[in-house]
Short mmCIF file of C-alpha atoms and ligand atoms in Angstrom, two decimals:
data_model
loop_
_atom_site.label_atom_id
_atom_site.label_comp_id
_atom_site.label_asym_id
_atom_site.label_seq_id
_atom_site.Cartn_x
_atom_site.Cartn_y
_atom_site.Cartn_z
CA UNK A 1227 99.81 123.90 85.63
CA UNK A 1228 98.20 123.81 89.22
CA UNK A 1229 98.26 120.03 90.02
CA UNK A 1230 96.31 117.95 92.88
CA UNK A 1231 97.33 114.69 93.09
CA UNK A 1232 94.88 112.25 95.21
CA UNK A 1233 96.94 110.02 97.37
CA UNK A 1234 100.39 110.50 98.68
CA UNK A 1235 101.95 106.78 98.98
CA UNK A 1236 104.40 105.10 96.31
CA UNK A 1237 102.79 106.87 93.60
CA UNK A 1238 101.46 109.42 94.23
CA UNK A 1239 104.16 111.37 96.15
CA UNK A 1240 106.54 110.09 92.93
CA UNK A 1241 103.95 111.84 90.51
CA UNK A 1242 103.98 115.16 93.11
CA UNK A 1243 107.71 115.30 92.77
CA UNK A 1244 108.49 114.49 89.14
CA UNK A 1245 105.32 117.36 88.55
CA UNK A 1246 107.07 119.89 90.93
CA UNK A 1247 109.95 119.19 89.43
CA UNK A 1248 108.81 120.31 85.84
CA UNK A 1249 108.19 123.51 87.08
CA UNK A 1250 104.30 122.67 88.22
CA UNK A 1251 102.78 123.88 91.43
CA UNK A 1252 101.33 120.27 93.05
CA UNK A 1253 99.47 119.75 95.96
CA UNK A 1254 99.42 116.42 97.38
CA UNK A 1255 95.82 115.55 98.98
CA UNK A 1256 95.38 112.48 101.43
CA UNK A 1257 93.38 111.12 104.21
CA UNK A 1258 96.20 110.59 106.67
CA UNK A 1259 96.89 113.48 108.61
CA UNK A 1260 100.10 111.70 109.92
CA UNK A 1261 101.41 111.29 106.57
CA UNK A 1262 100.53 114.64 105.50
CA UNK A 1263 102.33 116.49 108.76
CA UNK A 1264 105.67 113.90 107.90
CA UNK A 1265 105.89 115.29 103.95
CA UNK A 1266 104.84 119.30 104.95
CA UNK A 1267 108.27 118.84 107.56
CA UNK A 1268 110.07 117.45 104.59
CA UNK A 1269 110.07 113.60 105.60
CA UNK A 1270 109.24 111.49 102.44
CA UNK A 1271 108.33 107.92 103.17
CA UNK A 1272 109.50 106.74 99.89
CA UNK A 1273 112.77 104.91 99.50
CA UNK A 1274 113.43 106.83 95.87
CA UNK A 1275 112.50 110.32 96.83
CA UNK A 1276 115.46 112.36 99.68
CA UNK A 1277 113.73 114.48 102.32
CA UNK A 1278 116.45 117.01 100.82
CA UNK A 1279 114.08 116.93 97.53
CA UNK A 1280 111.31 117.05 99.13
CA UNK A 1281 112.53 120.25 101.64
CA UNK A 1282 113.54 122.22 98.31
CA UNK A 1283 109.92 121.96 96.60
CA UNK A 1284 107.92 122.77 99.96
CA UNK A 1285 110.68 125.92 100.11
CA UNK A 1286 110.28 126.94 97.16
CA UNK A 1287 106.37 126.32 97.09
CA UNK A 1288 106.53 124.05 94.33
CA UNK A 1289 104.96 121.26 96.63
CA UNK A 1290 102.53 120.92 99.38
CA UNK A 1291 100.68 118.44 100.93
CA UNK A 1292 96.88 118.71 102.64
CA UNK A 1293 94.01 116.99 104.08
CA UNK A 1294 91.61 119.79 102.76
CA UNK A 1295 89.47 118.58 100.03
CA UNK A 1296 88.98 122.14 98.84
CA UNK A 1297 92.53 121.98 97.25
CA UNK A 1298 91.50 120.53 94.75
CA UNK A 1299 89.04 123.05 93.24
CA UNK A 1300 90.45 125.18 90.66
CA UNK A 1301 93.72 122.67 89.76
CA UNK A 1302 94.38 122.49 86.15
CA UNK A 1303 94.92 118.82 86.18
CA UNK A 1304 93.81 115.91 89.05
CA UNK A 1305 95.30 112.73 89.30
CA UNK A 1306 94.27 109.89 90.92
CA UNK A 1307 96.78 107.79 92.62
CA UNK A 1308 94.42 106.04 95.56
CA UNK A 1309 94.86 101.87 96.24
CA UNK A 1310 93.02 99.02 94.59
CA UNK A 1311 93.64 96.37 96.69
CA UNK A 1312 91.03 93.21 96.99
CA UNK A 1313 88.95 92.71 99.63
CA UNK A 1314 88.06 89.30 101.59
CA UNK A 1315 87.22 87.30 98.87
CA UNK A 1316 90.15 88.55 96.45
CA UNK A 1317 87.57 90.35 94.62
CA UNK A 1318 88.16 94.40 93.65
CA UNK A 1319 88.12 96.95 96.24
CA UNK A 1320 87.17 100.23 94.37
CA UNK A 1321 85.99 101.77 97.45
CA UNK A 1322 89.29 103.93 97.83
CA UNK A 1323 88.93 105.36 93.68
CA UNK A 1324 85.14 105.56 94.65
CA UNK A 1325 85.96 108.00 97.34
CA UNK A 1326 88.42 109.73 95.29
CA UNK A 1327 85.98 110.35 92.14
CA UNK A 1328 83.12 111.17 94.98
CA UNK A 1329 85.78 113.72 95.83
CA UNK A 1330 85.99 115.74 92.92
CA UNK A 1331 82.44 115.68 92.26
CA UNK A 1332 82.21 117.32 95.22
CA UNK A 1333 85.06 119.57 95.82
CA UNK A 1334 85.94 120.73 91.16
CA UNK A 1335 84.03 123.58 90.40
CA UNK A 1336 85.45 124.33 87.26
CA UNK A 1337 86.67 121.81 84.48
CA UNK A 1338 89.82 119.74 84.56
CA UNK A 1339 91.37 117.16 83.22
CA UNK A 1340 91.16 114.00 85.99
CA UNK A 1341 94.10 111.07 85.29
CA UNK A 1342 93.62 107.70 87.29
CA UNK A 1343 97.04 105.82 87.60
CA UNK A 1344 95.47 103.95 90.15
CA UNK A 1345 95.70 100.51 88.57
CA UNK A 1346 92.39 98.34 87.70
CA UNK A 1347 90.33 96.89 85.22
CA UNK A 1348 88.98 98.33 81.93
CA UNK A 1349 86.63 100.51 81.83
CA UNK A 1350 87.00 102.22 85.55
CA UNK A 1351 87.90 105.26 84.20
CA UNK A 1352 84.30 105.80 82.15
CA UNK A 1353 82.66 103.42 84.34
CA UNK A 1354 83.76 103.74 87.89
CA UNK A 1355 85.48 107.45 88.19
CA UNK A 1356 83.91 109.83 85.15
CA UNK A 1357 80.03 108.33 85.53
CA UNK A 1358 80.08 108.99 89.55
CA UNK A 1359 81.28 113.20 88.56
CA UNK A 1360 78.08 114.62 87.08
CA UNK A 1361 77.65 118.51 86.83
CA UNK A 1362 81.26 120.24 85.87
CA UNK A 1363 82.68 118.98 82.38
CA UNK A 1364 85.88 117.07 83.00
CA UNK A 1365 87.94 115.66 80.59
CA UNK A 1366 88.90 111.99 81.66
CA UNK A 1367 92.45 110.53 81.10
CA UNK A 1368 93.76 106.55 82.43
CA UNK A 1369 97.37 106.80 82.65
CA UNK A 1370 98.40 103.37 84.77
CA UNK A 1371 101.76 104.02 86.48
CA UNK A 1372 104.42 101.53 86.20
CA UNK A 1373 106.74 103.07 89.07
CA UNK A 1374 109.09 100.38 90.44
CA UNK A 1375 109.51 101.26 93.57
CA UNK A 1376 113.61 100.86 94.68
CA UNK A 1377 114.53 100.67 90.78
CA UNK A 1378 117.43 102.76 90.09
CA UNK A 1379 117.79 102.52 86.44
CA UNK A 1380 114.03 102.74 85.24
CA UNK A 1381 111.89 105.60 86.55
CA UNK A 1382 108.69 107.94 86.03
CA UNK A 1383 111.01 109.97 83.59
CA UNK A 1384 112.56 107.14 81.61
CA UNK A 1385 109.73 104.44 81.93
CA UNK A 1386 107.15 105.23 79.15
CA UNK A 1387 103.64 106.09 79.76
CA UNK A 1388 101.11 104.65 78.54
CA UNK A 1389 97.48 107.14 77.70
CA UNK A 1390 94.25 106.82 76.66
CA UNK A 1391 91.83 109.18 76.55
CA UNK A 1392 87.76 109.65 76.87
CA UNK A 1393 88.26 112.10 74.39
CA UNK A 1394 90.73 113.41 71.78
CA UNK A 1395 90.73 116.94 73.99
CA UNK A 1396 91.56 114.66 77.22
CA UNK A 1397 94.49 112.67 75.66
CA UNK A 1398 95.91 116.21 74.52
CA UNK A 1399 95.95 117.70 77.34
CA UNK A 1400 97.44 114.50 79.27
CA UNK A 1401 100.05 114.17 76.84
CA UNK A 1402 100.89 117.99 77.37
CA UNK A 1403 100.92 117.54 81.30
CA UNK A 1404 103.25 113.67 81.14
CA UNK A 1405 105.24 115.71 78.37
CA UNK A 1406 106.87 117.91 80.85
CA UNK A 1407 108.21 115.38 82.88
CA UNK A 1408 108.17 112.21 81.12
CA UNK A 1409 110.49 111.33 77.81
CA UNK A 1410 108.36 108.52 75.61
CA UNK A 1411 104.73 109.23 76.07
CA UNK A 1412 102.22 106.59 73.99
CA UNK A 1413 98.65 106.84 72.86
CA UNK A 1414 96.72 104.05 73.23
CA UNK A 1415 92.88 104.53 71.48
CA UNK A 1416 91.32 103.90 74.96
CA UNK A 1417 91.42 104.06 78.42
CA UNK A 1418 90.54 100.71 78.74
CA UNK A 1419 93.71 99.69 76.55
CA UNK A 1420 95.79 101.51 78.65
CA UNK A 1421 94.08 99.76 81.96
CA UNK A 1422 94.23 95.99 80.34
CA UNK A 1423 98.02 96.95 79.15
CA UNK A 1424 98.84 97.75 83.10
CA UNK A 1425 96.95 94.57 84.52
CA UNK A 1426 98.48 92.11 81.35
CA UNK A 1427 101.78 93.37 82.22
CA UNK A 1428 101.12 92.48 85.74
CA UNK A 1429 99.56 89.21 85.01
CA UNK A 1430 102.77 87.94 82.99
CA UNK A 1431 105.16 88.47 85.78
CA UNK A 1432 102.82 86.74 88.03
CA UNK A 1433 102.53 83.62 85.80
CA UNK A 1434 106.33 83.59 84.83
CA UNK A 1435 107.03 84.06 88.09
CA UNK A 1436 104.42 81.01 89.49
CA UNK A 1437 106.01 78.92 86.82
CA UNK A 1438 109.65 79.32 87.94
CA UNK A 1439 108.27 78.37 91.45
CA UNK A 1440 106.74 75.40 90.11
CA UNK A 1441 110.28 74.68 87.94
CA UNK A 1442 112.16 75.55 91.11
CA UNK A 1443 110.01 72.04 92.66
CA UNK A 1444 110.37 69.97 89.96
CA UNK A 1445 114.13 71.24 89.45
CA UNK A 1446 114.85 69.84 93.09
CA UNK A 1447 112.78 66.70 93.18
CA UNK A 1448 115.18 65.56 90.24
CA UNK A 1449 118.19 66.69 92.29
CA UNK A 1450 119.01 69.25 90.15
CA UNK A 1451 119.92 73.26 90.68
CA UNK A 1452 116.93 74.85 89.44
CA UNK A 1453 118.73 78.41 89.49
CA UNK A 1454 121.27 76.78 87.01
CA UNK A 1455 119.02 75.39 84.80
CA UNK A 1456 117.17 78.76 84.44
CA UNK A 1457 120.69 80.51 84.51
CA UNK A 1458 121.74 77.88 81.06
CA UNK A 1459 118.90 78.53 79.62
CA UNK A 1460 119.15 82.28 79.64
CA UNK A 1461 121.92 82.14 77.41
CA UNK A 1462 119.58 81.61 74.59
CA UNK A 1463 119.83 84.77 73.10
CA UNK A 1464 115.97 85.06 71.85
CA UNK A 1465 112.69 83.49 72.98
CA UNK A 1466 113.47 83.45 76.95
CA UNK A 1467 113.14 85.86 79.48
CA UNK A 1468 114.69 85.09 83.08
CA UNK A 1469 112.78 84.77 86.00
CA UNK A 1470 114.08 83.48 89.43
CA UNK A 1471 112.01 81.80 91.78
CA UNK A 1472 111.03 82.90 95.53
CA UNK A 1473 109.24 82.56 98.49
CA UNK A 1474 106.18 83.60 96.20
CA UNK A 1475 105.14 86.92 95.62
CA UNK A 1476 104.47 90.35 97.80
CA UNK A 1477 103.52 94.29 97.41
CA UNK A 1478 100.53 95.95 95.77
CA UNK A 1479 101.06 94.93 92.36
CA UNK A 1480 101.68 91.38 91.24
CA UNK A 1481 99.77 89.22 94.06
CA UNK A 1482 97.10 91.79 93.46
CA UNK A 1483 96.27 92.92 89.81
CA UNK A 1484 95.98 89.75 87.87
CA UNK A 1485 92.68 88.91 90.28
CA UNK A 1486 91.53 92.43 88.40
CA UNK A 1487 92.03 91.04 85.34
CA UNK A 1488 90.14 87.77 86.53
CA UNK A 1489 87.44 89.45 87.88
CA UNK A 1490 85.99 90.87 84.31
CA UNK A 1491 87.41 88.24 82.67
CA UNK A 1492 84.47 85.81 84.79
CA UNK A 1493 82.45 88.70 84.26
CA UNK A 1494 82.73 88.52 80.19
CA UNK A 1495 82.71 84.81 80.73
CA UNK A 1496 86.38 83.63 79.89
CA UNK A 1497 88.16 81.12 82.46
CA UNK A 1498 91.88 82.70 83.39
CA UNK A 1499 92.90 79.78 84.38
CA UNK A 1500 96.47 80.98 84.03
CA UNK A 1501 95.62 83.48 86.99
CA UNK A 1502 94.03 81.18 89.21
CA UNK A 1503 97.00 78.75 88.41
CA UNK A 1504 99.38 81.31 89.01
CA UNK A 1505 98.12 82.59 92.35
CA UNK A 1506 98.07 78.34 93.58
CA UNK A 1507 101.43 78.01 93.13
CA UNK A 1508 102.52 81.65 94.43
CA UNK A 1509 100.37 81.53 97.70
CA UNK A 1510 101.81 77.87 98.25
CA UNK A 1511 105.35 79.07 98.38
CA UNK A 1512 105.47 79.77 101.55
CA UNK A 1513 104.41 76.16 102.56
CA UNK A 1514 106.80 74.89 100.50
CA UNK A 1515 109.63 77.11 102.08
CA UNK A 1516 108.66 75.69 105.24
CA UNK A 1517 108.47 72.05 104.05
CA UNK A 1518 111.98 72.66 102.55
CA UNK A 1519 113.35 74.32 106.02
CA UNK A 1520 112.36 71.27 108.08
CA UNK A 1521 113.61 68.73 105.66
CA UNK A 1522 117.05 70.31 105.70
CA UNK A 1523 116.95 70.46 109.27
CA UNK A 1524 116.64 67.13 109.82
CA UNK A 1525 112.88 66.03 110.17
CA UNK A 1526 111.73 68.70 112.84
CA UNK A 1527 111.86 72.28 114.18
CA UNK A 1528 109.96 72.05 117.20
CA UNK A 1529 111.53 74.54 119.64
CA UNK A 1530 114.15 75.08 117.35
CA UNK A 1531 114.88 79.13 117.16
CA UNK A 1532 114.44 80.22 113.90
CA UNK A 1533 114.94 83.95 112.58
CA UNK A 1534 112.98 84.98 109.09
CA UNK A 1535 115.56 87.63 107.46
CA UNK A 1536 114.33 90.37 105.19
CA UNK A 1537 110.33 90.68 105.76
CA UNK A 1538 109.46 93.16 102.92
CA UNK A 1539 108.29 91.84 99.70
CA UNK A 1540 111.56 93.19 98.04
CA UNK A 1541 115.08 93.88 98.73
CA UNK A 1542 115.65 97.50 99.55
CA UNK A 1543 112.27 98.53 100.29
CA UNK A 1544 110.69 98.72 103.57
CA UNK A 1545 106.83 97.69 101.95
CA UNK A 1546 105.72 94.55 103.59
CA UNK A 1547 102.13 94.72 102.01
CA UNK A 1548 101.39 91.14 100.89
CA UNK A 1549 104.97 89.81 101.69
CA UNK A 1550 105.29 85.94 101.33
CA UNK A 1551 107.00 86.46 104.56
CA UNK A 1552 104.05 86.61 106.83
CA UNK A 1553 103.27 83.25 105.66
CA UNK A 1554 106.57 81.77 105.92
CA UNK A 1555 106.43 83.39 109.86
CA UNK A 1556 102.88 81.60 110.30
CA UNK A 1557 104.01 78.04 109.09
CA UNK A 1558 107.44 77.80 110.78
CA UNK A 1559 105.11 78.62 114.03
CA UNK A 1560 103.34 76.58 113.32
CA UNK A 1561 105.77 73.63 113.66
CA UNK A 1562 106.50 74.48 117.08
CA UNK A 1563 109.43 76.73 116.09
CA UNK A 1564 110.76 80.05 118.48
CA UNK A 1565 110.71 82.65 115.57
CA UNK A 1566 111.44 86.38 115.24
CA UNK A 1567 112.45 88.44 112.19
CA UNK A 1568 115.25 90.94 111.50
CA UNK A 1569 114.96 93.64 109.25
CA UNK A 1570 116.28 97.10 109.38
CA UNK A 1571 114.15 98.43 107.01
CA UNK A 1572 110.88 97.69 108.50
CA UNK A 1573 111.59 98.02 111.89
CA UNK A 1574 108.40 97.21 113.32
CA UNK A 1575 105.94 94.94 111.83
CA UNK A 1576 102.77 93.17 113.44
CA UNK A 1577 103.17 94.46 116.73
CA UNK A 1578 106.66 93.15 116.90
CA UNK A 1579 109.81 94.66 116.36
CA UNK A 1580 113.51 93.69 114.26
CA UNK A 1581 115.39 91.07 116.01
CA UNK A 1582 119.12 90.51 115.73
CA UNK A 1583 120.09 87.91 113.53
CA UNK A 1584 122.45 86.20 115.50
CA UNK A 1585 121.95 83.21 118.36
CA UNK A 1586 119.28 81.62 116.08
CA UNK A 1587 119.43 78.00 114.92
CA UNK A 1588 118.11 78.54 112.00
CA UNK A 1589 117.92 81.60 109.58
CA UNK A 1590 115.87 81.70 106.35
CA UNK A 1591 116.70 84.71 104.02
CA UNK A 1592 113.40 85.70 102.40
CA UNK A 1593 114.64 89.50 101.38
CA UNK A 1594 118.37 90.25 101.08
CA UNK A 1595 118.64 93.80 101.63
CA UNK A 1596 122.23 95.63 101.31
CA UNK A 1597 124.16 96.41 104.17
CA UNK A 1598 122.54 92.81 105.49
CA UNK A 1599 125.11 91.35 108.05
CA UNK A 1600 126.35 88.07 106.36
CA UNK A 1601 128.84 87.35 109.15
CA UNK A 1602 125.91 87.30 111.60
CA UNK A 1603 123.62 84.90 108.36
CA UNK A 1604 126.45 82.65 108.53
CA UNK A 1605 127.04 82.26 111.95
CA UNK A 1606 123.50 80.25 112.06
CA UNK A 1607 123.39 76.41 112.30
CA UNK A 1608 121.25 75.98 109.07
CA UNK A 1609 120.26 78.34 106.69
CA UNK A 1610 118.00 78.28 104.25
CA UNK A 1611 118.04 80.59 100.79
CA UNK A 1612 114.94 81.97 99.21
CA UNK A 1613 117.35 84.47 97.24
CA UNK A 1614 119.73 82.18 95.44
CA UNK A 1615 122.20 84.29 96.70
CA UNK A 1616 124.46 82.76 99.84
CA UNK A 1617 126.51 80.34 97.81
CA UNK A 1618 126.54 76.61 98.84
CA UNK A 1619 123.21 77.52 100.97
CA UNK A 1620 119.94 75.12 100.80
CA UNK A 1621 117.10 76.94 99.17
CA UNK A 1622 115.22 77.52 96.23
N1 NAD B 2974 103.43 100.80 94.73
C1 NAD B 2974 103.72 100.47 93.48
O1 NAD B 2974 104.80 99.97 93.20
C2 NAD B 2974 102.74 100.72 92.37
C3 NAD B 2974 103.22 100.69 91.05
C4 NAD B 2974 102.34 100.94 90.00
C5 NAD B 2974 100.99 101.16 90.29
N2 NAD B 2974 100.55 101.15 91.59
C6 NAD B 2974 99.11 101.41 91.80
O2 NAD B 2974 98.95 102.76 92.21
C7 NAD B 2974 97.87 102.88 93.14
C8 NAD B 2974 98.37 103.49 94.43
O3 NAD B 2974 99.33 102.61 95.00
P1 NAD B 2974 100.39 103.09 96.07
O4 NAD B 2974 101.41 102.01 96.15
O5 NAD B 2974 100.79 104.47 95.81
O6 NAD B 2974 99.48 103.04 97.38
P2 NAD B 2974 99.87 103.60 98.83
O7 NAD B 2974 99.10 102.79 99.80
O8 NAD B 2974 101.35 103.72 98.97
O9 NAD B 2974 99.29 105.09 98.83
C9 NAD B 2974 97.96 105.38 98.68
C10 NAD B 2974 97.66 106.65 99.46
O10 NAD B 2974 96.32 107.01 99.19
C11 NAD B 2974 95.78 107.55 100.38
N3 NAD B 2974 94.35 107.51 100.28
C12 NAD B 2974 93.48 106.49 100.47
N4 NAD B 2974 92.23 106.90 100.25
C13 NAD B 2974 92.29 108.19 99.91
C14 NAD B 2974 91.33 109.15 99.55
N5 NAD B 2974 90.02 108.85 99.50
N6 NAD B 2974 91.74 110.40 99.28
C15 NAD B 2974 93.05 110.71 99.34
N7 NAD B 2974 94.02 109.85 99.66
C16 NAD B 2974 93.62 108.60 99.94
C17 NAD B 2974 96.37 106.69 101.48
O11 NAD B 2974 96.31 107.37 102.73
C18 NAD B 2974 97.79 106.50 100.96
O12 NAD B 2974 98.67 107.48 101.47
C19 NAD B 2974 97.30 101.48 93.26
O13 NAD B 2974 96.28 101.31 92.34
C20 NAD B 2974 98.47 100.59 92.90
O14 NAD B 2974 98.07 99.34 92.42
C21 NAD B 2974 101.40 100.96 92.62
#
């Protein structure tokens, strides 16, 4: 099948190369002419896919990427893989899958079948993406993408995917196109079961995740390890699922898609209180990171130098979109501390670049990467653990 995909970032580019590697000829389409030059020279930007695997499909013109909207006209299937991230008021941004339907209403002559695996709430597909194409006949298809970014055992391949159609003829067709690169494939009897499955699966790792953070607080005003309380009770062999607590959460997905679900769920007049909850307790780690730091360091950590390690959201990614360590940055700052960051992944961050980990009074790990120098970590006065990984460490 000819294949556009809109959007070349986390999932889009893993769409392009799981496509061209079924034997389909994909053209990646996207605004950013910077990103666009990088992947045509063969330089992905995405920790799971090798430049070398991205060199063989341009070679062998299974791949390409462009910034000319035209590309899209005539492709078999298009798939939208744009952002959806909230604007000021943590309310929906659909402007980016607004520009991407206004896109192929203006650029698909002839019929095709149009995915979105851009996540969002029900009823975007019909609502948001097919009402804005009038003129051609497409078939419409929501097919949210679970990608994991950094997770070496579950992929596009072996995670499955999740469709629902407008129409019987589009959920065909999808399933033929996910079928050649994807092993379980499911049928939902909607798009906008297939959009509330993506934001609900969202939603419970948020609130699991806010209610080990809360656990982690109560855990430690008892005096107690909260990591081996959780740790106990994940022996049970049914009814519990681990999760560990953090410095709150980061990336596109979890801070981000349960306010989705809370938007239409105010719209249709339910309270999520479990969202709002949720999003309390995860924006207010941070603070309490902070709090924590200048307890253990005994009262104060004015002029102390402090270095933040690991400022992505997750370990062994470089994606610092939403990180809980911009926060943690802020407050320490704001208690009159000297404070850089090291991490190799990022680099460069906010103007300011990866510091070296070593001369600092204080160090608090917020993202253990591997290869991270623990000989330089533990060389630091104090440090504090948001990972639960330096043994005999303070932290949560
Ligand atoms: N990153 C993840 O782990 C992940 C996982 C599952 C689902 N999602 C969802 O997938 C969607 C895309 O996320 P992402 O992480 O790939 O985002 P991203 O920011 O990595 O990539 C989005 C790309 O879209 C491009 N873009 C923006 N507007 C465009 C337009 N009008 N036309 C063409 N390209 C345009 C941007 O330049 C960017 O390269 C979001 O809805 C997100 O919630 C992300």
């Amino acid at each position: 099948m000819l294949v556009a995909i809109i959007g070349q970032g986390y999932v889009g580019l893993t769409i392009a190369v799981g496509a061209a590697g079924a034997g389909h000829s994909v053209v990646g389409f996207d605004v950013n002419d910077g990103l666009v030059s990088a992947l045509n020279a063969g330089t992905s930007h995405i920790e799971g896919i090798s430049d070398a695997a991205l060199a063989s499909f341009i070679s062998s013109g299974a791949y390409q990427a462009s910034t000319e909207p035209s590309v899209i006209d005539g492709c078999d299937v298009i798939v939208i893989a744009v952002p959806t991230p909230l604007d000021e008021a943590r309310n929906p941004d659909l402007s980016y899958v607004h520009a991407a339907a206004d896109l192929i209403a203006k650029n698909a002559k002839s019929s095709a079948l149009v995915i979105n695996e851009s996540t969002s709430y029900p009823g975007t597909l019909r609502n948001e993406i097919a009402a804005r194409i009038t003129g051609v006949e497409h078939l419409y298809a929501s097919s949210p993408e679970r990608v994991d970014p950094g997770n070496t055992q579950w992929g596009t391949k072996n995670t499955p995917r999740l469709i629902g159609g407008l129409t019987p003829a589009a959920v065909a067709k999808a399933k033929e196109f996910y079928a050649t690169f994807c092993d379980t494939i499911i049928e939902v009897s909607s798009p906008e079961v297939a959009e509330a499955a993506k934001i609900f699966e969202n939603t419970f790792r948020q609130v699991n995740i806010a209610l080990v953070n809360e656990f982690a607080q109560i855990a430690d005003a008892l005096g107690i390890s909260g990591r081996e309380v959780i740790d106990a009770a994940a022996t049970k062999p049914y009814g519990f699922m681990e999760f560990n607590p953090g410095p709150g959460v980061g990336g596109h997905c979890i801070p981000v898609d349960p306010s989705y679900l809370a938007h239409v769920a105010n719209e249709v007049g339910v309270p999520a209180t479990f969202i709002k909850r949720a999003n309390e307790v995860n924006l207010a780690m941070p603070a309490y990171v902070v709090k924590r730091v200048v307890a253990g360091s005994g009262g104060s950590i004015k002029d102390k130098k402090v270095v933040v390690v690991g400022v992505s959201y997750k370990s062994n990614v470089a994606d610092t979109r939403e990180t809980p360590a911009a926060g943690v940055i802020d407050l320490l700052r704001a208690q009159g501390a000297t404070v850089t960051w090291h991490d190799d992944l990022v680099g460069s961050w906010h103007g300011e670049s990866s510091a070296p980990i070593s001369g600092a009074d204080i160090a608090v790990l917020v993202t253990k990467h591997d290869g991270l120098d623990l000989a330089a970590l533990m060389g630091c006065g104090y440090i504090f653990d948001c990972t639960g990984s330096i043994a005999g460490a303070d932290g949560i």
